[in-house]
Amino acid sequence: VDAASRCFAEYGIAKTSMRDVAAAAGISRQALYRSFPNRQSLVELVLRHRLRELVEKVLPAALASSSFSEAFLDAALAAIGYVRSTPDLRRLLRETSIDEACRTMLLPDDELMRVTASLWQPILDWGRARGEVRADLVDADFIQWTGTIVLVYSAREDIPEDRLRSLLRGQLRSEEHTSEPQSHHDLV
């Protein structure tokens, strides 16, 4: 994982070869191919590893928030900050379209989506138990929407954190303010 991550950060995803990763790991190319059939499998391994790191860092703090909205904002901002500060993830976003990144990371039956859900599902469950999340909210839709928002704003490094907080807060609407969702953005 570390060797592939270093190579992706240094050379970029498209220019990293299996030979580069094998050399960085100190193993033969054949040994690498026995475990990973292609570069995409290495990309997915690095993504899973990074997402698990993110969940471990972000989830405990989010669940200590005072409300679901604050937990969502804290987790989303921490996730965006993590992606922006992690060289291999930043490189991946620069070299990949948002559409391709979303399809890679947010396919419903994919391992990467399950790891993504391991961050957002506990926050949703916590908010629902507190009565702060609409009962009719479809968890999978919210998780996919949130993952997409995080990817889009992670790629927009020109938007400072205070502006991001304002933009994200604007996406959340309390059920107290509206009885009918006015758009797909009115999720909570």
PDB file of C-alpha atoms in Angstrom:
ATOM      1  CA  VAL A   1       0.000   0.000   0.000  1.00  0.00           C
ATOM      2  CA  ASP A   2       2.733   2.465   0.974  1.00  0.00           C
ATOM      3  CA  ALA A   3       4.786   1.774  -2.150  1.00  0.00           C
ATOM      4  CA  ALA A   4       1.803   2.230  -4.459  1.00  0.00           C
ATOM      5  CA  SER A   5       0.733   5.346  -2.579  1.00  0.00           C
ATOM      6  CA  ARG A   6       4.200   6.907  -2.872  1.00  0.00           C
ATOM      7  CA  CYS A   7       4.372   6.112  -6.589  1.00  0.00           C
ATOM      8  CA  PHE A   8       0.891   7.516  -7.266  1.00  0.00           C
ATOM      9  CA  ALA A   9       1.765  10.716  -5.394  1.00  0.00           C
ATOM     10  CA  GLU A  10       5.121  11.097  -7.173  1.00  0.00           C
ATOM     11  CA  TYR A  11       4.370   9.990 -10.751  1.00  0.00           C
ATOM     12  CA  GLY A  12       0.603  10.216 -10.924  1.00  0.00           C
ATOM     13  CA  ILE A  13      -1.832   7.362 -11.349  1.00  0.00           C
ATOM     14  CA  ALA A  14      -1.609   7.154 -15.139  1.00  0.00           C
ATOM     15  CA  LYS A  15       2.197   7.216 -15.222  1.00  0.00           C
ATOM     16  CA  THR A  16       2.806   4.758 -12.402  1.00  0.00           C
ATOM     17  CA  SER A  17       3.731   1.343 -13.721  1.00  0.00           C
ATOM     18  CA  MET A  18       3.608  -1.988 -11.975  1.00  0.00           C
ATOM     19  CA  ARG A  19       7.413  -1.986 -12.316  1.00  0.00           C
ATOM     20  CA  ASP A  20       7.559   1.324 -10.367  1.00  0.00           C
ATOM     21  CA  VAL A  21       5.447  -0.090  -7.538  1.00  0.00           C
ATOM     22  CA  ALA A  22       7.393  -3.346  -7.413  1.00  0.00           C
ATOM     23  CA  ALA A  23      10.697  -1.459  -7.222  1.00  0.00           C
ATOM     24  CA  ALA A  24       9.364   0.862  -4.500  1.00  0.00           C
ATOM     25  CA  ALA A  25       8.132  -2.164  -2.529  1.00  0.00           C
ATOM     26  CA  GLY A  26      11.410  -4.027  -3.006  1.00  0.00           C
ATOM     27  CA  ILE A  27       9.774  -7.030  -4.673  1.00  0.00           C
ATOM     28  CA  SER A  28       9.788  -8.497  -8.153  1.00  0.00           C
ATOM     29  CA  ARG A  29       7.190  -7.451 -10.675  1.00  0.00           C
ATOM     30  CA  GLN A  30       6.004 -11.064 -10.845  1.00  0.00           C
ATOM     31  CA  ALA A  31       5.447 -11.115  -7.081  1.00  0.00           C
ATOM     32  CA  LEU A  32       3.394  -7.928  -7.359  1.00  0.00           C
ATOM     33  CA  TYR A  33       1.307  -9.386 -10.200  1.00  0.00           C
ATOM     34  CA  ARG A  34       0.538 -12.457  -8.095  1.00  0.00           C
ATOM     35  CA  SER A  35      -1.284 -10.208  -5.629  1.00  0.00           C
ATOM     36  CA  PHE A  36      -2.529  -7.463  -7.949  1.00  0.00           C
ATOM     37  CA  PRO A  37      -3.507  -8.205 -11.538  1.00  0.00           C
ATOM     38  CA  ASN A  38      -3.305  -4.557 -12.676  1.00  0.00           C
ATOM     39  CA  ARG A  39      -2.768  -0.940 -11.663  1.00  0.00           C
ATOM     40  CA  GLN A  40      -6.504  -0.382 -11.060  1.00  0.00           C
ATOM     41  CA  SER A  41      -6.467  -3.025  -8.338  1.00  0.00           C
ATOM     42  CA  LEU A  42      -3.629  -1.093  -6.666  1.00  0.00           C
ATOM     43  CA  VAL A  43      -5.570   2.173  -6.988  1.00  0.00           C
ATOM     44  CA  GLU A  44      -8.562   0.561  -5.291  1.00  0.00           C
ATOM     45  CA  LEU A  45      -6.338  -0.874  -2.539  1.00  0.00           C
ATOM     46  CA  VAL A  46      -4.875   2.562  -1.816  1.00  0.00           C
ATOM     47  CA  LEU A  47      -8.361   4.124  -1.860  1.00  0.00           C
ATOM     48  CA  ARG A  48      -9.716   1.519   0.588  1.00  0.00           C
ATOM     49  CA  HIS A  49      -6.736   2.078   2.873  1.00  0.00           C
ATOM     50  CA  ARG A  50      -7.102   5.873   2.763  1.00  0.00           C
ATOM     51  CA  LEU A  51     -10.875   5.718   3.318  1.00  0.00           C
ATOM     52  CA  ARG A  52     -10.406   3.468   6.349  1.00  0.00           C
ATOM     53  CA  GLU A  53      -7.843   5.931   7.743  1.00  0.00           C
ATOM     54  CA  LEU A  54     -10.318   8.744   7.186  1.00  0.00           C
ATOM     55  CA  VAL A  55     -13.134   6.892   8.981  1.00  0.00           C
ATOM     56  CA  GLU A  56     -10.873   6.179  11.984  1.00  0.00           C
ATOM     57  CA  LYS A  57      -9.892   9.850  12.242  1.00  0.00           C
ATOM     58  CA  VAL A  58     -13.253  11.481  11.549  1.00  0.00           C
ATOM     59  CA  LEU A  59     -16.026   9.324  13.004  1.00  0.00           C
ATOM     60  CA  PRO A  60     -15.269   9.632  16.746  1.00  0.00           C
ATOM     61  CA  ALA A  61     -15.126  13.432  16.577  1.00  0.00           C
ATOM     62  CA  ALA A  62     -18.284  13.640  14.462  1.00  0.00           C
ATOM     63  CA  LEU A  63     -20.261  11.539  16.937  1.00  0.00           C
ATOM     64  CA  ALA A  64     -19.164  13.884  19.735  1.00  0.00           C
ATOM     65  CA  SER A  65     -20.873  16.812  17.980  1.00  0.00           C
ATOM     66  CA  SER A  66     -23.857  18.592  19.486  1.00  0.00           C
ATOM     67  CA  SER A  67     -26.262  17.793  16.633  1.00  0.00           C
ATOM     68  CA  PHE A  68     -26.628  15.782  13.449  1.00  0.00           C
ATOM     69  CA  SER A  69     -26.065  18.904  11.347  1.00  0.00           C
ATOM     70  CA  GLU A  70     -22.822  19.669  13.175  1.00  0.00           C
ATOM     71  CA  ALA A  71     -21.725  16.011  12.951  1.00  0.00           C
ATOM     72  CA  PHE A  72     -22.387  16.062   9.205  1.00  0.00           C
ATOM     73  CA  LEU A  73     -20.544  19.358   8.749  1.00  0.00           C
ATOM     74  CA  ASP A  74     -17.590  18.303  10.909  1.00  0.00           C
ATOM     75  CA  ALA A  75     -17.263  14.937   9.147  1.00  0.00           C
ATOM     76  CA  ALA A  76     -17.656  16.407   5.648  1.00  0.00           C
ATOM     77  CA  LEU A  77     -15.118  19.176   6.293  1.00  0.00           C
ATOM     78  CA  ALA A  78     -12.674  16.730   7.884  1.00  0.00           C
ATOM     79  CA  ALA A  79     -13.070  14.356   4.933  1.00  0.00           C
ATOM     80  CA  ILE A  80     -12.518  17.177   2.431  1.00  0.00           C
ATOM     81  CA  GLY A  81      -9.475  18.363   4.393  1.00  0.00           C
ATOM     82  CA  TYR A  82      -8.091  14.831   4.525  1.00  0.00           C
ATOM     83  CA  VAL A  83      -8.426  14.335   0.763  1.00  0.00           C
ATOM     84  CA  ARG A  84      -6.895  17.736   0.059  1.00  0.00           C
ATOM     85  CA  SER A  85      -3.931  17.040   2.357  1.00  0.00           C
ATOM     86  CA  THR A  86      -3.203  13.479   1.189  1.00  0.00           C
ATOM     87  CA  PRO A  87      -0.888  13.567  -1.853  1.00  0.00           C
ATOM     88  CA  ASP A  88      -2.042  10.352  -3.539  1.00  0.00           C
ATOM     89  CA  LEU A  89      -5.729  11.256  -3.162  1.00  0.00           C
ATOM     90  CA  ARG A  90      -5.137  14.803  -4.432  1.00  0.00           C
ATOM     91  CA  ARG A  91      -3.316  13.403  -7.446  1.00  0.00           C
ATOM     92  CA  LEU A  92      -6.125  10.947  -8.114  1.00  0.00           C
ATOM     93  CA  LEU A  93      -8.697  13.747  -8.130  1.00  0.00           C
ATOM     94  CA  ARG A  94      -6.558  15.903 -10.408  1.00  0.00           C
ATOM     95  CA  GLU A  95      -6.126  13.080 -12.913  1.00  0.00           C
ATOM     96  CA  THR A  96      -9.669  11.717 -12.789  1.00  0.00           C
ATOM     97  CA  SER A  97     -12.962  13.319 -13.703  1.00  0.00           C
ATOM     98  CA  ILE A  98     -15.387  13.742 -10.821  1.00  0.00           C
ATOM     99  CA  ASP A  99     -17.800  11.471 -12.677  1.00  0.00           C
ATOM    100  CA  GLU A 100     -15.175   8.720 -12.921  1.00  0.00           C
ATOM    101  CA  ALA A 101     -14.138   9.192  -9.283  1.00  0.00           C
ATOM    102  CA  CYS A 102     -17.766   8.920  -8.147  1.00  0.00           C
ATOM    103  CA  ARG A 103     -18.323   5.798 -10.227  1.00  0.00           C
ATOM    104  CA  THR A 104     -15.134   4.260  -8.837  1.00  0.00           C
ATOM    105  CA  MET A 105     -15.853   5.059  -5.205  1.00  0.00           C
ATOM    106  CA  LEU A 106     -19.631   5.116  -4.918  1.00  0.00           C
ATOM    107  CA  LEU A 107     -20.968   2.070  -6.735  1.00  0.00           C
ATOM    108  CA  PRO A 108     -23.673   0.592  -4.484  1.00  0.00           C
ATOM    109  CA  ASP A 109     -22.289  -2.952  -4.306  1.00  0.00           C
ATOM    110  CA  ASP A 110     -18.638  -2.011  -4.197  1.00  0.00           C
ATOM    111  CA  GLU A 111     -16.167  -2.385  -1.335  1.00  0.00           C
ATOM    112  CA  LEU A 112     -15.213   1.291  -1.570  1.00  0.00           C
ATOM    113  CA  MET A 113     -18.852   2.270  -1.071  1.00  0.00           C
ATOM    114  CA  ARG A 114     -19.064   0.003   1.969  1.00  0.00           C
ATOM    115  CA  VAL A 115     -16.034   1.752   3.458  1.00  0.00           C
ATOM    116  CA  THR A 116     -17.586   5.150   2.647  1.00  0.00           C
ATOM    117  CA  ALA A 117     -20.822   4.003   4.301  1.00  0.00           C
ATOM    118  CA  SER A 118     -18.865   3.011   7.419  1.00  0.00           C
ATOM    119  CA  LEU A 119     -18.345   6.729   8.021  1.00  0.00           C
ATOM    120  CA  TRP A 120     -21.781   8.094   7.150  1.00  0.00           C
ATOM    121  CA  GLN A 121     -24.097   5.290   8.357  1.00  0.00           C
ATOM    122  CA  PRO A 122     -23.194   5.662  12.052  1.00  0.00           C
ATOM    123  CA  ILE A 123     -23.685   9.437  11.783  1.00  0.00           C
ATOM    124  CA  LEU A 124     -27.092   8.897  10.154  1.00  0.00           C
ATOM    125  CA  ASP A 125     -28.084   6.327  12.770  1.00  0.00           C
ATOM    126  CA  TRP A 126     -26.969   8.673  15.559  1.00  0.00           C
ATOM    127  CA  GLY A 127     -28.946  11.568  14.063  1.00  0.00           C
ATOM    128  CA  ARG A 128     -32.011   9.405  13.517  1.00  0.00           C
ATOM    129  CA  ALA A 129     -31.887   8.135  17.119  1.00  0.00           C
ATOM    130  CA  ARG A 130     -31.861  11.793  18.251  1.00  0.00           C
ATOM    131  CA  GLY A 131     -34.866  12.571  16.034  1.00  0.00           C
ATOM    132  CA  GLU A 132     -32.836  14.925  13.819  1.00  0.00           C
ATOM    133  CA  VAL A 133     -33.057  13.018  10.511  1.00  0.00           C
ATOM    134  CA  ARG A 134     -36.203  12.666   8.432  1.00  0.00           C
ATOM    135  CA  ALA A 135     -37.707   9.205   8.782  1.00  0.00           C
ATOM    136  CA  ASP A 136     -38.207   8.859   5.018  1.00  0.00           C
ATOM    137  CA  LEU A 137     -34.575   9.588   4.172  1.00  0.00           C
ATOM    138  CA  VAL A 138     -33.067   6.709   2.191  1.00  0.00           C
ATOM    139  CA  ASP A 139     -29.697   6.002   3.770  1.00  0.00           C
ATOM    140  CA  ALA A 140     -28.004   4.770   0.582  1.00  0.00           C
ATOM    141  CA  ASP A 141     -29.089   7.910  -1.282  1.00  0.00           C
ATOM    142  CA  PHE A 142     -27.777  10.163   1.477  1.00  0.00           C
ATOM    143  CA  ILE A 143     -24.457   8.307   1.617  1.00  0.00           C
ATOM    144  CA  GLN A 144     -24.025   8.501  -2.148  1.00  0.00           C
ATOM    145  CA  TRP A 145     -24.993  12.190  -2.182  1.00  0.00           C
ATOM    146  CA  THR A 146     -22.605  12.962   0.671  1.00  0.00           C
ATOM    147  CA  GLY A 147     -19.751  11.028  -0.957  1.00  0.00           C
ATOM    148  CA  THR A 148     -20.300  12.964  -4.165  1.00  0.00           C
ATOM    149  CA  ILE A 149     -20.345  16.305  -2.318  1.00  0.00           C
ATOM    150  CA  VAL A 150     -17.090  15.406  -0.543  1.00  0.00           C
ATOM    151  CA  LEU A 151     -15.397  14.438  -3.817  1.00  0.00           C
ATOM    152  CA  VAL A 152     -16.558  17.572  -5.636  1.00  0.00           C
ATOM    153  CA  TYR A 153     -15.492  19.947  -2.874  1.00  0.00           C
ATOM    154  CA  SER A 154     -12.232  18.078  -2.322  1.00  0.00           C
ATOM    155  CA  ALA A 155     -11.319  18.857  -5.918  1.00  0.00           C
ATOM    156  CA  ARG A 156     -12.248  22.540  -5.459  1.00  0.00           C
ATOM    157  CA  GLU A 157      -9.189  23.612  -3.497  1.00  0.00           C
ATOM    158  CA  ASP A 158      -9.993  27.254  -4.278  1.00  0.00           C
ATOM    159  CA  ILE A 159     -12.883  27.230  -1.778  1.00  0.00           C
ATOM    160  CA  PRO A 160     -11.721  27.989   1.793  1.00  0.00           C
ATOM    161  CA  GLU A 161     -13.053  26.044   4.775  1.00  0.00           C
ATOM    162  CA  ASP A 162     -15.307  28.812   6.099  1.00  0.00           C
ATOM    163  CA  ARG A 163     -17.007  29.100   2.698  1.00  0.00           C
ATOM    164  CA  LEU A 164     -17.290  25.297   2.490  1.00  0.00           C
ATOM    165  CA  ARG A 165     -18.985  25.222   5.889  1.00  0.00           C
ATOM    166  CA  SER A 166     -21.484  27.812   4.674  1.00  0.00           C
ATOM    167  CA  LEU A 167     -22.141  25.923   1.424  1.00  0.00           C
ATOM    168  CA  LEU A 168     -22.594  22.600   3.207  1.00  0.00           C
ATOM    169  CA  ARG A 169     -24.802  24.118   5.892  1.00  0.00           C
ATOM    170  CA  GLY A 170     -27.001  25.476   3.103  1.00  0.00           C
ATOM    171  CA  GLN A 171     -27.524  21.930   1.841  1.00  0.00           C
ATOM    172  CA  LEU A 172     -29.063  20.843   5.129  1.00  0.00           C
ATOM    173  CA  ARG A 173     -32.608  21.819   5.990  1.00  0.00           C
ATOM    174  CA  SER A 174     -34.281  20.984   9.206  1.00  0.00           C
ATOM    175  CA  GLU A 175     -37.667  19.343   9.011  1.00  0.00           C
ATOM    176  CA  GLU A 176     -38.797  22.156  11.312  1.00  0.00           C
ATOM    177  CA  HIS A 177     -38.517  24.585   8.403  1.00  0.00           C
ATOM    178  CA  THR A 178     -40.351  22.581   5.768  1.00  0.00           C
ATOM    179  CA  SER A 179     -42.809  19.727   5.805  1.00  0.00           C
ATOM    180  CA  GLU A 180     -42.094  18.742   2.193  1.00  0.00           C
ATOM    181  CA  PRO A 181     -38.605  18.473   0.759  1.00  0.00           C
ATOM    182  CA  GLN A 182     -38.324  21.232  -1.849  1.00  0.00           C
ATOM    183  CA  SER A 183     -35.468  19.578  -3.725  1.00  0.00           C
ATOM    184  CA  HIS A 184     -33.199  16.574  -3.574  1.00  0.00           C
ATOM    185  CA  HIS A 185     -30.934  18.706  -1.348  1.00  0.00           C
ATOM    186  CA  ASP A 186     -33.466  18.916   1.478  1.00  0.00           C
ATOM    187  CA  LEU A 187     -32.318  15.716   3.103  1.00  0.00           C
ATOM    188  CA  VAL A 188     -32.561  16.279   6.833  1.00  0.00           C
TER     189      VAL A 188
END
